[in-house]
JSON list of C-alpha atoms in Angstrom, two decimals:
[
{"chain": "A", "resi": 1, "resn": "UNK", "atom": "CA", "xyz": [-87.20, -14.93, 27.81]},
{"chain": "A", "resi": 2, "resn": "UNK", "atom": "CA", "xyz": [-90.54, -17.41, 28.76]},
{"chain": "A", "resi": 3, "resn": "UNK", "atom": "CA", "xyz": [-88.54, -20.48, 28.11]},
{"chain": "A", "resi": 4, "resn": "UNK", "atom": "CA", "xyz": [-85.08, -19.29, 30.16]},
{"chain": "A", "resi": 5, "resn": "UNK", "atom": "CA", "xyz": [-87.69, -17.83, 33.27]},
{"chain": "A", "resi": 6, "resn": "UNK", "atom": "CA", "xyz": [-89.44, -21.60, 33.23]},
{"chain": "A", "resi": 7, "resn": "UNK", "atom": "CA", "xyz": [-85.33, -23.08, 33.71]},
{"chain": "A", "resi": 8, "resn": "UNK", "atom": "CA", "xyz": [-84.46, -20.51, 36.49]},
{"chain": "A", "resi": 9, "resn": "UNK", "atom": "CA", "xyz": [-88.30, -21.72, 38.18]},
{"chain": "A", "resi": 10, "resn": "UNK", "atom": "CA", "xyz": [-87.45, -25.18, 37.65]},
{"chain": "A", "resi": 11, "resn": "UNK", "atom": "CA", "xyz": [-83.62, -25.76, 39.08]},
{"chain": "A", "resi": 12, "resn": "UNK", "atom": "CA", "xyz": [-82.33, -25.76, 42.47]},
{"chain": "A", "resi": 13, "resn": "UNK", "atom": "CA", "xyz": [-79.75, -23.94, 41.80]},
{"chain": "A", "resi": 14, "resn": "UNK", "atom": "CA", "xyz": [-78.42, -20.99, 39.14]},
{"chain": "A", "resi": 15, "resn": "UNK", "atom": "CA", "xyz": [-75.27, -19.95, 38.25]},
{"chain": "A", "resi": 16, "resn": "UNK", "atom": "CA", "xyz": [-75.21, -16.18, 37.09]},
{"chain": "A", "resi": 17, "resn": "UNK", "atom": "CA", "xyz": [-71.98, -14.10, 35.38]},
{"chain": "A", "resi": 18, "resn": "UNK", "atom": "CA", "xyz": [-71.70, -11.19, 38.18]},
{"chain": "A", "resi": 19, "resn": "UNK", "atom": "CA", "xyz": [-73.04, -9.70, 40.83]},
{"chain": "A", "resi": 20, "resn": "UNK", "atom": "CA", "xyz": [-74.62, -7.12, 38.27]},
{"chain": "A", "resi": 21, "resn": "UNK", "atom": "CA", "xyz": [-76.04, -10.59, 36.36]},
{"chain": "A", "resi": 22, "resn": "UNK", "atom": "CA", "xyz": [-77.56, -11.49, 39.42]},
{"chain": "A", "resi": 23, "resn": "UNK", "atom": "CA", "xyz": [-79.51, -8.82, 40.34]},
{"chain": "A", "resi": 24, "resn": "UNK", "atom": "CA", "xyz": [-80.46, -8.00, 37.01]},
{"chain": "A", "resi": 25, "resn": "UNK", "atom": "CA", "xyz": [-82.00, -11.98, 36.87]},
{"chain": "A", "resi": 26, "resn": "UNK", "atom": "CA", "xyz": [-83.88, -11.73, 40.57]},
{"chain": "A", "resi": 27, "resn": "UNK", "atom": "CA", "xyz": [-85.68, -8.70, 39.54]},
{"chain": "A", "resi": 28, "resn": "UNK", "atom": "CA", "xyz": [-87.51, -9.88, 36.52]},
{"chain": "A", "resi": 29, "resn": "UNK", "atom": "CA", "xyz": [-87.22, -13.60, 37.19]},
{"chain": "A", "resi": 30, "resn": "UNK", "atom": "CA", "xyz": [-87.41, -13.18, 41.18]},
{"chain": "A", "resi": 31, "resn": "UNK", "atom": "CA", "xyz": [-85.33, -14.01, 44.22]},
{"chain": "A", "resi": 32, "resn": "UNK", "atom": "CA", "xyz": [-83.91, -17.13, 44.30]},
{"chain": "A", "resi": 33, "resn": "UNK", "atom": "CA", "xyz": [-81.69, -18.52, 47.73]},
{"chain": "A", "resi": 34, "resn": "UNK", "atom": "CA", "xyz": [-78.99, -20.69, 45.58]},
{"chain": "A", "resi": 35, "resn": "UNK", "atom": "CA", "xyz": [-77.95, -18.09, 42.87]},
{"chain": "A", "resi": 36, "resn": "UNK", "atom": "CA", "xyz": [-74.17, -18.36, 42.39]},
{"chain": "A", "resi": 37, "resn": "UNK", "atom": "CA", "xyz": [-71.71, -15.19, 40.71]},
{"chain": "A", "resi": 38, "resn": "UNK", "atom": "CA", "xyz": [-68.96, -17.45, 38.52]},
{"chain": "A", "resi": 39, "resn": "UNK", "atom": "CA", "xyz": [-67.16, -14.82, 36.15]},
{"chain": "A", "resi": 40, "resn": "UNK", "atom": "CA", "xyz": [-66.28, -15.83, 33.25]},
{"chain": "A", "resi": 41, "resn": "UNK", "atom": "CA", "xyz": [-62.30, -17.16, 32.98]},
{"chain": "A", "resi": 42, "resn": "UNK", "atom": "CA", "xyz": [-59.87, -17.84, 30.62]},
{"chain": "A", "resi": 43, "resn": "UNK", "atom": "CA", "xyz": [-56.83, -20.12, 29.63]},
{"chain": "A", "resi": 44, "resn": "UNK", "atom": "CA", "xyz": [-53.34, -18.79, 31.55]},
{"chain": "A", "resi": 45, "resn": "UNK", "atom": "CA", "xyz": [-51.62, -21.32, 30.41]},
{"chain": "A", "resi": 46, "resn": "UNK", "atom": "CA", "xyz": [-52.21, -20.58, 26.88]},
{"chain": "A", "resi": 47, "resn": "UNK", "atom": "CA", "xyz": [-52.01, -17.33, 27.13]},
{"chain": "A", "resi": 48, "resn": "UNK", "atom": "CA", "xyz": [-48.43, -17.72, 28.38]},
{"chain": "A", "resi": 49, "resn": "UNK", "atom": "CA", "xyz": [-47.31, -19.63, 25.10]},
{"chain": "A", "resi": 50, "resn": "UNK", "atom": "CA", "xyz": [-48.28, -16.70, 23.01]},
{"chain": "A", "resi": 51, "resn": "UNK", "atom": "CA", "xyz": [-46.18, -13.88, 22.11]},
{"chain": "A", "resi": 52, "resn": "UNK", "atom": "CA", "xyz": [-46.60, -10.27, 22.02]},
{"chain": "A", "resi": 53, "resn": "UNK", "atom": "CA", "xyz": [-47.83, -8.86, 18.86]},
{"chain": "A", "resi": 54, "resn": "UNK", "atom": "CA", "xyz": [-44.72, -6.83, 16.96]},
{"chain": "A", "resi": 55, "resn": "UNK", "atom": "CA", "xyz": [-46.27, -3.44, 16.48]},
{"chain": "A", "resi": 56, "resn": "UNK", "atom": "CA", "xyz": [-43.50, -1.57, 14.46]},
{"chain": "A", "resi": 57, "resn": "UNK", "atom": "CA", "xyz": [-39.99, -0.59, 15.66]},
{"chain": "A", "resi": 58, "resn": "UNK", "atom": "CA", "xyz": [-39.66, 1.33, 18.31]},
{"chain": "A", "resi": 59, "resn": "UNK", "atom": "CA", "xyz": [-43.37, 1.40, 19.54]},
{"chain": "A", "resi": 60, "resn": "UNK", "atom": "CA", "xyz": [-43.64, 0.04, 23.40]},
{"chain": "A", "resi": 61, "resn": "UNK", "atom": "CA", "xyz": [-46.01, -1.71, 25.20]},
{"chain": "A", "resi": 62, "resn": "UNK", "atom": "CA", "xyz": [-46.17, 1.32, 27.06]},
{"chain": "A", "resi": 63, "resn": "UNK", "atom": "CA", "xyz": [-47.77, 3.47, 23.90]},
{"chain": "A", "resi": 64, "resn": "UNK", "atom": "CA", "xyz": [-50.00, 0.71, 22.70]},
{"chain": "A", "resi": 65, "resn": "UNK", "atom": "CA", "xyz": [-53.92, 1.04, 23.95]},
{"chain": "A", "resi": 66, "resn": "UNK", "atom": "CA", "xyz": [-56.37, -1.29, 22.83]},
{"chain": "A", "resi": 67, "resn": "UNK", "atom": "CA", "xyz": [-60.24, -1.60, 22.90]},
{"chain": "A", "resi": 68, "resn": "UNK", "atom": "CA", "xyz": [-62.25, -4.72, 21.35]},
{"chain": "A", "resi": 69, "resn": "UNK", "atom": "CA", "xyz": [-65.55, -5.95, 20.64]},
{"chain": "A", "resi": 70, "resn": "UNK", "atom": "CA", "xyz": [-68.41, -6.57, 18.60]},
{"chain": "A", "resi": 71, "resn": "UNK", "atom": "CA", "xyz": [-69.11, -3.17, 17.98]},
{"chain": "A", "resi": 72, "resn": "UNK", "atom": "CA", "xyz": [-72.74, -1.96, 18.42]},
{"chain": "A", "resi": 73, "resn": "UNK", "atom": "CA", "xyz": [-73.70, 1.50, 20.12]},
{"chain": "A", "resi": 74, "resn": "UNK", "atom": "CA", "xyz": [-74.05, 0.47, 23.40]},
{"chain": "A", "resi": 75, "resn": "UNK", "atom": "CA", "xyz": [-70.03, -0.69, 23.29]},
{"chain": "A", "resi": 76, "resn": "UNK", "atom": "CA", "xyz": [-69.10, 2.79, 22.62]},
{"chain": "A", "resi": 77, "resn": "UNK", "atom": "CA", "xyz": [-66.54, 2.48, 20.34]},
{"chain": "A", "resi": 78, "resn": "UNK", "atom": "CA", "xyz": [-66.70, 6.64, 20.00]},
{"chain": "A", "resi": 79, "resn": "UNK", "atom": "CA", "xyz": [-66.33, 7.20, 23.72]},
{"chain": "A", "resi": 80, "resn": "UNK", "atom": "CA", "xyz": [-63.63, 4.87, 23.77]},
{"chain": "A", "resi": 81, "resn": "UNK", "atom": "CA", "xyz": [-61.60, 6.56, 21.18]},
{"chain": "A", "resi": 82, "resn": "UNK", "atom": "CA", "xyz": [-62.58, 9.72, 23.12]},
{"chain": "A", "resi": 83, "resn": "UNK", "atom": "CA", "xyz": [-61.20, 8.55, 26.05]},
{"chain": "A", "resi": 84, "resn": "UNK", "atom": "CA", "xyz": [-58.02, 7.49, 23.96]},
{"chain": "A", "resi": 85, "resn": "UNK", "atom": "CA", "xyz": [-57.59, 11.45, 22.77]},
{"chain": "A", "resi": 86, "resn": "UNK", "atom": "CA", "xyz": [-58.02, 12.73, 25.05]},
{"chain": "A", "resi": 87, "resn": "UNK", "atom": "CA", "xyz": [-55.40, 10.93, 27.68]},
{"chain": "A", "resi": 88, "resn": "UNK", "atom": "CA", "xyz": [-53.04, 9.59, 25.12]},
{"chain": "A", "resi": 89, "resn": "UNK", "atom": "CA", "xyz": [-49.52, 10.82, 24.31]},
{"chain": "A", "resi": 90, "resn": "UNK", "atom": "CA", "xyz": [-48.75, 12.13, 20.93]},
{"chain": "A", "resi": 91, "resn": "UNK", "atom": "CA", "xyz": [-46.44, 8.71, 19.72]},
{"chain": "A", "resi": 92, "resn": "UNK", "atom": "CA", "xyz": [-49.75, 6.78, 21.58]},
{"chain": "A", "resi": 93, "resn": "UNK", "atom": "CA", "xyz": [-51.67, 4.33, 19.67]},
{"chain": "A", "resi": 94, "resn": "UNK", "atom": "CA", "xyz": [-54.92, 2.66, 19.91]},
{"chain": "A", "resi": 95, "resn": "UNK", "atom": "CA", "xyz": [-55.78, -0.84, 18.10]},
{"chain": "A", "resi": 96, "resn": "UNK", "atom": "CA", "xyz": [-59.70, -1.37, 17.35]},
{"chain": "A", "resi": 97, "resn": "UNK", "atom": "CA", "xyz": [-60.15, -5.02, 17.37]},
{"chain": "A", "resi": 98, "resn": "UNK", "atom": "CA", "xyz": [-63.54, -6.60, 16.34]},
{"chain": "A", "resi": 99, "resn": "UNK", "atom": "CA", "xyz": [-66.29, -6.62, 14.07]},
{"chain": "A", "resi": 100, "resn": "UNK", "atom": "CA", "xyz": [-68.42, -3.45, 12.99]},
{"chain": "A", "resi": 101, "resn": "UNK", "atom": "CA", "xyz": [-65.65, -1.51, 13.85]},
{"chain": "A", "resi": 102, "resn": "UNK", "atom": "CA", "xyz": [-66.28, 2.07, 11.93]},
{"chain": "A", "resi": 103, "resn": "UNK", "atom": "CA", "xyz": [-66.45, 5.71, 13.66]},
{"chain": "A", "resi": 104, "resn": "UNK", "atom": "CA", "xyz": [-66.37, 9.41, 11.88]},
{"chain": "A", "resi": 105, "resn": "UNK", "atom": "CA", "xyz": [-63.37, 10.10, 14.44]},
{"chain": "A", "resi": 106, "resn": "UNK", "atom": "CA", "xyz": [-60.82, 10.18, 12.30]},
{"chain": "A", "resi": 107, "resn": "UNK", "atom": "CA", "xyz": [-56.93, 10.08, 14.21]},
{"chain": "A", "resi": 108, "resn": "UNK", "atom": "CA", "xyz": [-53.67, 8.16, 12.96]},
{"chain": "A", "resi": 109, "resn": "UNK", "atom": "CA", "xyz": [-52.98, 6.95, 15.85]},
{"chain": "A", "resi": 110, "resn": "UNK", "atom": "CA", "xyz": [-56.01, 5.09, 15.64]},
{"chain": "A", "resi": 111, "resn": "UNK", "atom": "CA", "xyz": [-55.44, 1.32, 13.80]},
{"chain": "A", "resi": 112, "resn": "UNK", "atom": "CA", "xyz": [-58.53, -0.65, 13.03]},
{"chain": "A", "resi": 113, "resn": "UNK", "atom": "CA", "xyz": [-57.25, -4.07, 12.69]},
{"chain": "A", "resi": 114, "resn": "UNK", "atom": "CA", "xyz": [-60.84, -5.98, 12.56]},
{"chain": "A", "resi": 115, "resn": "UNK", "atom": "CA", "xyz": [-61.69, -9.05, 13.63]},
{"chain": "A", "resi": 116, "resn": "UNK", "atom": "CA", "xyz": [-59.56, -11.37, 15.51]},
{"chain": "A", "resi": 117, "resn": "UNK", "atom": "CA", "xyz": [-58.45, -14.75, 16.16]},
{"chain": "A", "resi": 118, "resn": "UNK", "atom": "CA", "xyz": [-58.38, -15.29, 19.86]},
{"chain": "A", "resi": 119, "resn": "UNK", "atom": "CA", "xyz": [-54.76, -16.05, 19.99]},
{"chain": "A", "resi": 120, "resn": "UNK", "atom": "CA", "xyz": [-54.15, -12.56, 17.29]},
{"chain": "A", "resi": 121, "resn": "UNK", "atom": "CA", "xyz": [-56.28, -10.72, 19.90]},
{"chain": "A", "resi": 122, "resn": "UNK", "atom": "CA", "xyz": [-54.21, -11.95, 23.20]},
{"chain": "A", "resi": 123, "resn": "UNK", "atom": "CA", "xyz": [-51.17, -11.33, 21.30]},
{"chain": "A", "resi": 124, "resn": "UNK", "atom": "CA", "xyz": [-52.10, -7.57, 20.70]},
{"chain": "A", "resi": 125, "resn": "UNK", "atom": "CA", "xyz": [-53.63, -7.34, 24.39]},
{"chain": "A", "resi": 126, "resn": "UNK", "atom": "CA", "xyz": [-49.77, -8.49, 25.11]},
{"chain": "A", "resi": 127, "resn": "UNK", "atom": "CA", "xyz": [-48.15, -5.31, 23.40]},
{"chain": "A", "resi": 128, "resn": "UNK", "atom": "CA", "xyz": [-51.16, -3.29, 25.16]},
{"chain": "A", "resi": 129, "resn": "UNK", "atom": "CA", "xyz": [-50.72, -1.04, 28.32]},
{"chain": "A", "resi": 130, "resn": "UNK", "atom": "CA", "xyz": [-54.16, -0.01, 28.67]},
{"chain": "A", "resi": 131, "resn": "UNK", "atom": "CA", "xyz": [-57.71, -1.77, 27.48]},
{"chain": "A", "resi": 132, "resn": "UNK", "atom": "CA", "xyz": [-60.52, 0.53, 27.22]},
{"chain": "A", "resi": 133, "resn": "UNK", "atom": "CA", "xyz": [-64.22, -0.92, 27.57]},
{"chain": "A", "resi": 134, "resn": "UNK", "atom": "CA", "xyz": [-66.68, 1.82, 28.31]},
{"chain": "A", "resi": 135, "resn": "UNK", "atom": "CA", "xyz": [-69.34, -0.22, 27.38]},
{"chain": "A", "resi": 136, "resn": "UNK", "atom": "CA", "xyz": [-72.77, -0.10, 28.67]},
{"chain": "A", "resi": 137, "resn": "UNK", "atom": "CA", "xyz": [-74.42, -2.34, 31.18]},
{"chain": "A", "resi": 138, "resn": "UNK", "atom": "CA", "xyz": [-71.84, -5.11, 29.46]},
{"chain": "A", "resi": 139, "resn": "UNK", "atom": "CA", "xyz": [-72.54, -8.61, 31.80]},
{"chain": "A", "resi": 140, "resn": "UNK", "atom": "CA", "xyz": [-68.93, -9.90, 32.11]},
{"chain": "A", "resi": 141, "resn": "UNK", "atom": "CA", "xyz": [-67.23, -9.24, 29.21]},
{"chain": "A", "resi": 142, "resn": "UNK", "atom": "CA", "xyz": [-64.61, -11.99, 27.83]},
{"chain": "A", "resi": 143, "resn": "UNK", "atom": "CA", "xyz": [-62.21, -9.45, 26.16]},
{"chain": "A", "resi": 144, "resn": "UNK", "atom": "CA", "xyz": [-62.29, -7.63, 29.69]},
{"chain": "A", "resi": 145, "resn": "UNK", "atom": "CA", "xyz": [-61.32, -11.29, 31.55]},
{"chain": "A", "resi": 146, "resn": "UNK", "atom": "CA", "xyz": [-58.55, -11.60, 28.69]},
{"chain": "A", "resi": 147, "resn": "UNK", "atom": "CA", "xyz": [-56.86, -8.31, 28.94]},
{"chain": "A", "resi": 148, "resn": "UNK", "atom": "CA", "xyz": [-56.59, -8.66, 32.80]},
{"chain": "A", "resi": 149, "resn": "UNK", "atom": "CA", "xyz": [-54.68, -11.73, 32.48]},
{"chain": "A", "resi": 150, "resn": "UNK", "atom": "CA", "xyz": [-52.68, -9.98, 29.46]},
{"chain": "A", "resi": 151, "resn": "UNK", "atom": "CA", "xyz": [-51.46, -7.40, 31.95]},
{"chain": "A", "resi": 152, "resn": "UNK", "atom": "CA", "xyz": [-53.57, -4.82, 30.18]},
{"chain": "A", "resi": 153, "resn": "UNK", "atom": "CA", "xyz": [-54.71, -1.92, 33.05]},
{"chain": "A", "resi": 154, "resn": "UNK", "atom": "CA", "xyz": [-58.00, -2.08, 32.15]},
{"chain": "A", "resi": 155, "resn": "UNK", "atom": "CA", "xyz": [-60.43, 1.22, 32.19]},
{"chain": "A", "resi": 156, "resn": "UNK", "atom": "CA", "xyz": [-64.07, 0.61, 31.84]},
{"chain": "A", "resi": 157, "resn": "UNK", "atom": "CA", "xyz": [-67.66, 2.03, 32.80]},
{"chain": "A", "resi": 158, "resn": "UNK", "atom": "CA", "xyz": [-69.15, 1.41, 36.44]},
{"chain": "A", "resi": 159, "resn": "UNK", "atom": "CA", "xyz": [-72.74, 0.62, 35.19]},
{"chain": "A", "resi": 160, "resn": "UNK", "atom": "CA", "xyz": [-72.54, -3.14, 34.53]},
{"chain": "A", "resi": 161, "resn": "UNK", "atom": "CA", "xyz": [-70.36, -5.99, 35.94]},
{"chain": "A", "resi": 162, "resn": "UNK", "atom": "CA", "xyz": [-67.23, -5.11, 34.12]},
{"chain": "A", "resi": 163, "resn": "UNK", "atom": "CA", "xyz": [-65.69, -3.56, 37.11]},
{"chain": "A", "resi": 164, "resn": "UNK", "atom": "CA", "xyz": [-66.28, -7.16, 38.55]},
{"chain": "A", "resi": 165, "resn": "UNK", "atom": "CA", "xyz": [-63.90, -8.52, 36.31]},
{"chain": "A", "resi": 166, "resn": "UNK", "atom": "CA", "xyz": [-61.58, -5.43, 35.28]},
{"chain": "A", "resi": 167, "resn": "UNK", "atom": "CA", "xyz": [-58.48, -5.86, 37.94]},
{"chain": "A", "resi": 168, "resn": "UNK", "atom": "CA", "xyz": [-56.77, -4.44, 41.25]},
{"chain": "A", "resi": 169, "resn": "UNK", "atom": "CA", "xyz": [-55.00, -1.71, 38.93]},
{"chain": "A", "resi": 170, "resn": "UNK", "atom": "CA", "xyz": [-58.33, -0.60, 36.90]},
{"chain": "A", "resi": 171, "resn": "UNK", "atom": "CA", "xyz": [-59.57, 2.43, 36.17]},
{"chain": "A", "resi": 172, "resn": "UNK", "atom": "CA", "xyz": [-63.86, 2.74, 36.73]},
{"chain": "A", "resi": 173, "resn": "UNK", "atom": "CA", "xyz": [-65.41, 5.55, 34.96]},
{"chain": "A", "resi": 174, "resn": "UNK", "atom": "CA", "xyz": [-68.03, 6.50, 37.15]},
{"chain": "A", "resi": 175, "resn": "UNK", "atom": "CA", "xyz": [-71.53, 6.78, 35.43]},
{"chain": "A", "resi": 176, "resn": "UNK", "atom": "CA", "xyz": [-74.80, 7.09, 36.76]},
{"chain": "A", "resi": 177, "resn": "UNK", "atom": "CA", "xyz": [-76.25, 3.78, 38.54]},
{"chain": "A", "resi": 178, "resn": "UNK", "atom": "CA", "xyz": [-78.81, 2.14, 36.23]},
{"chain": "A", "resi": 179, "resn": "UNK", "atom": "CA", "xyz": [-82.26, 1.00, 38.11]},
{"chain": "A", "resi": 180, "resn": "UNK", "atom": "CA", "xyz": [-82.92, -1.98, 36.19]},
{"chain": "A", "resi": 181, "resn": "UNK", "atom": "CA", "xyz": [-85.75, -0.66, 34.73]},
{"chain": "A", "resi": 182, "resn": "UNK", "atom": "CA", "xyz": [-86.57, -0.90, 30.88]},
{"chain": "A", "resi": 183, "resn": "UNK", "atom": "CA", "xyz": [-84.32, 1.88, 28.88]}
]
């Protein structure tokens, strides 16, 4: 991080991801008085000229959950398709979008459908309800941005800045607060 800590030193000003970004910066790399929050955004306008993924007759946007990412452990892809089980109804599905996708749960209702063109993943966010991203100390996640402008009610963790980003009509799992100390 020596050469990104000698850019923050050097410019006037700094433009950070979320609030969570920001504080996370300042205390290794020290207060700074113009340090902006800009989340990350997305394209309405293209989103709007693509159309819902068809999932199968007679599945509804209202059975569809979705989670996506590049799948490592602090993502969570297990807790997520926890979460799915246990609040889902029995017709319920959940599509697993992204790369490294694998987990021992094993379900039906549980579609792995890889990785994703953008416009293949805004098209399933489209036929999506609910997003799930539990993951851990996540910045300002894209996918999370995406989904919100989808329509998707997103749930996600409270340790991070994805609650920055997640909607009006979230859900915030509560988790302990992190104290930006090494882990």
């Amino acid at each position: 991080n020596a050469p990104i800590k000698r850019s923050y030193d050097f410019c006037s000003d700094v433009i950070v991801q979320s609030e969570f970004n920001k504080n996370l910066t300042q205390k290794y790399f020290g207060q700074k008085d113009n340090i902006h929050v800009v989340h990350n955004g997305t394209d309405f306008s293209a989103i709007e000229q693509i159309p819902p993924a068809f999932l199968g007759n007679g599945v509804t946007r209202d059975q569809v959950w979705m989670c996506a990412s590049a799948w490592r452990p602090h993502k969570r892809l297990n807790e997520n398709i926890q979460l799915f089980q246990r609040h889902a109804g029995p017709d319920d599905i959940l599509l697993v979008a992204g790369s490294g996708a694998t987990s021992e749960i094993r379900d039906n209702r549980i579609k792995i459908v890889g990785d994703l063109s953008w416009n293949q993943l805004i098209s399933c966010m489209k036929s999506s309800r609910r997003f799930i991203h539990l993951a851990w100390l996540d910045h300002c996640p894209n996918v999370v941005v995406d989904a919100n402008a989808c329509g998707c009610q997103v749930i996600c963790s409270s340790a991070g800045g994805t609650k920055e980003v997640s909607g009006k009509n979230s859900l915030i799992v509560q988790e302990s607060e992190w104290d930006y100390e090494p882990t």
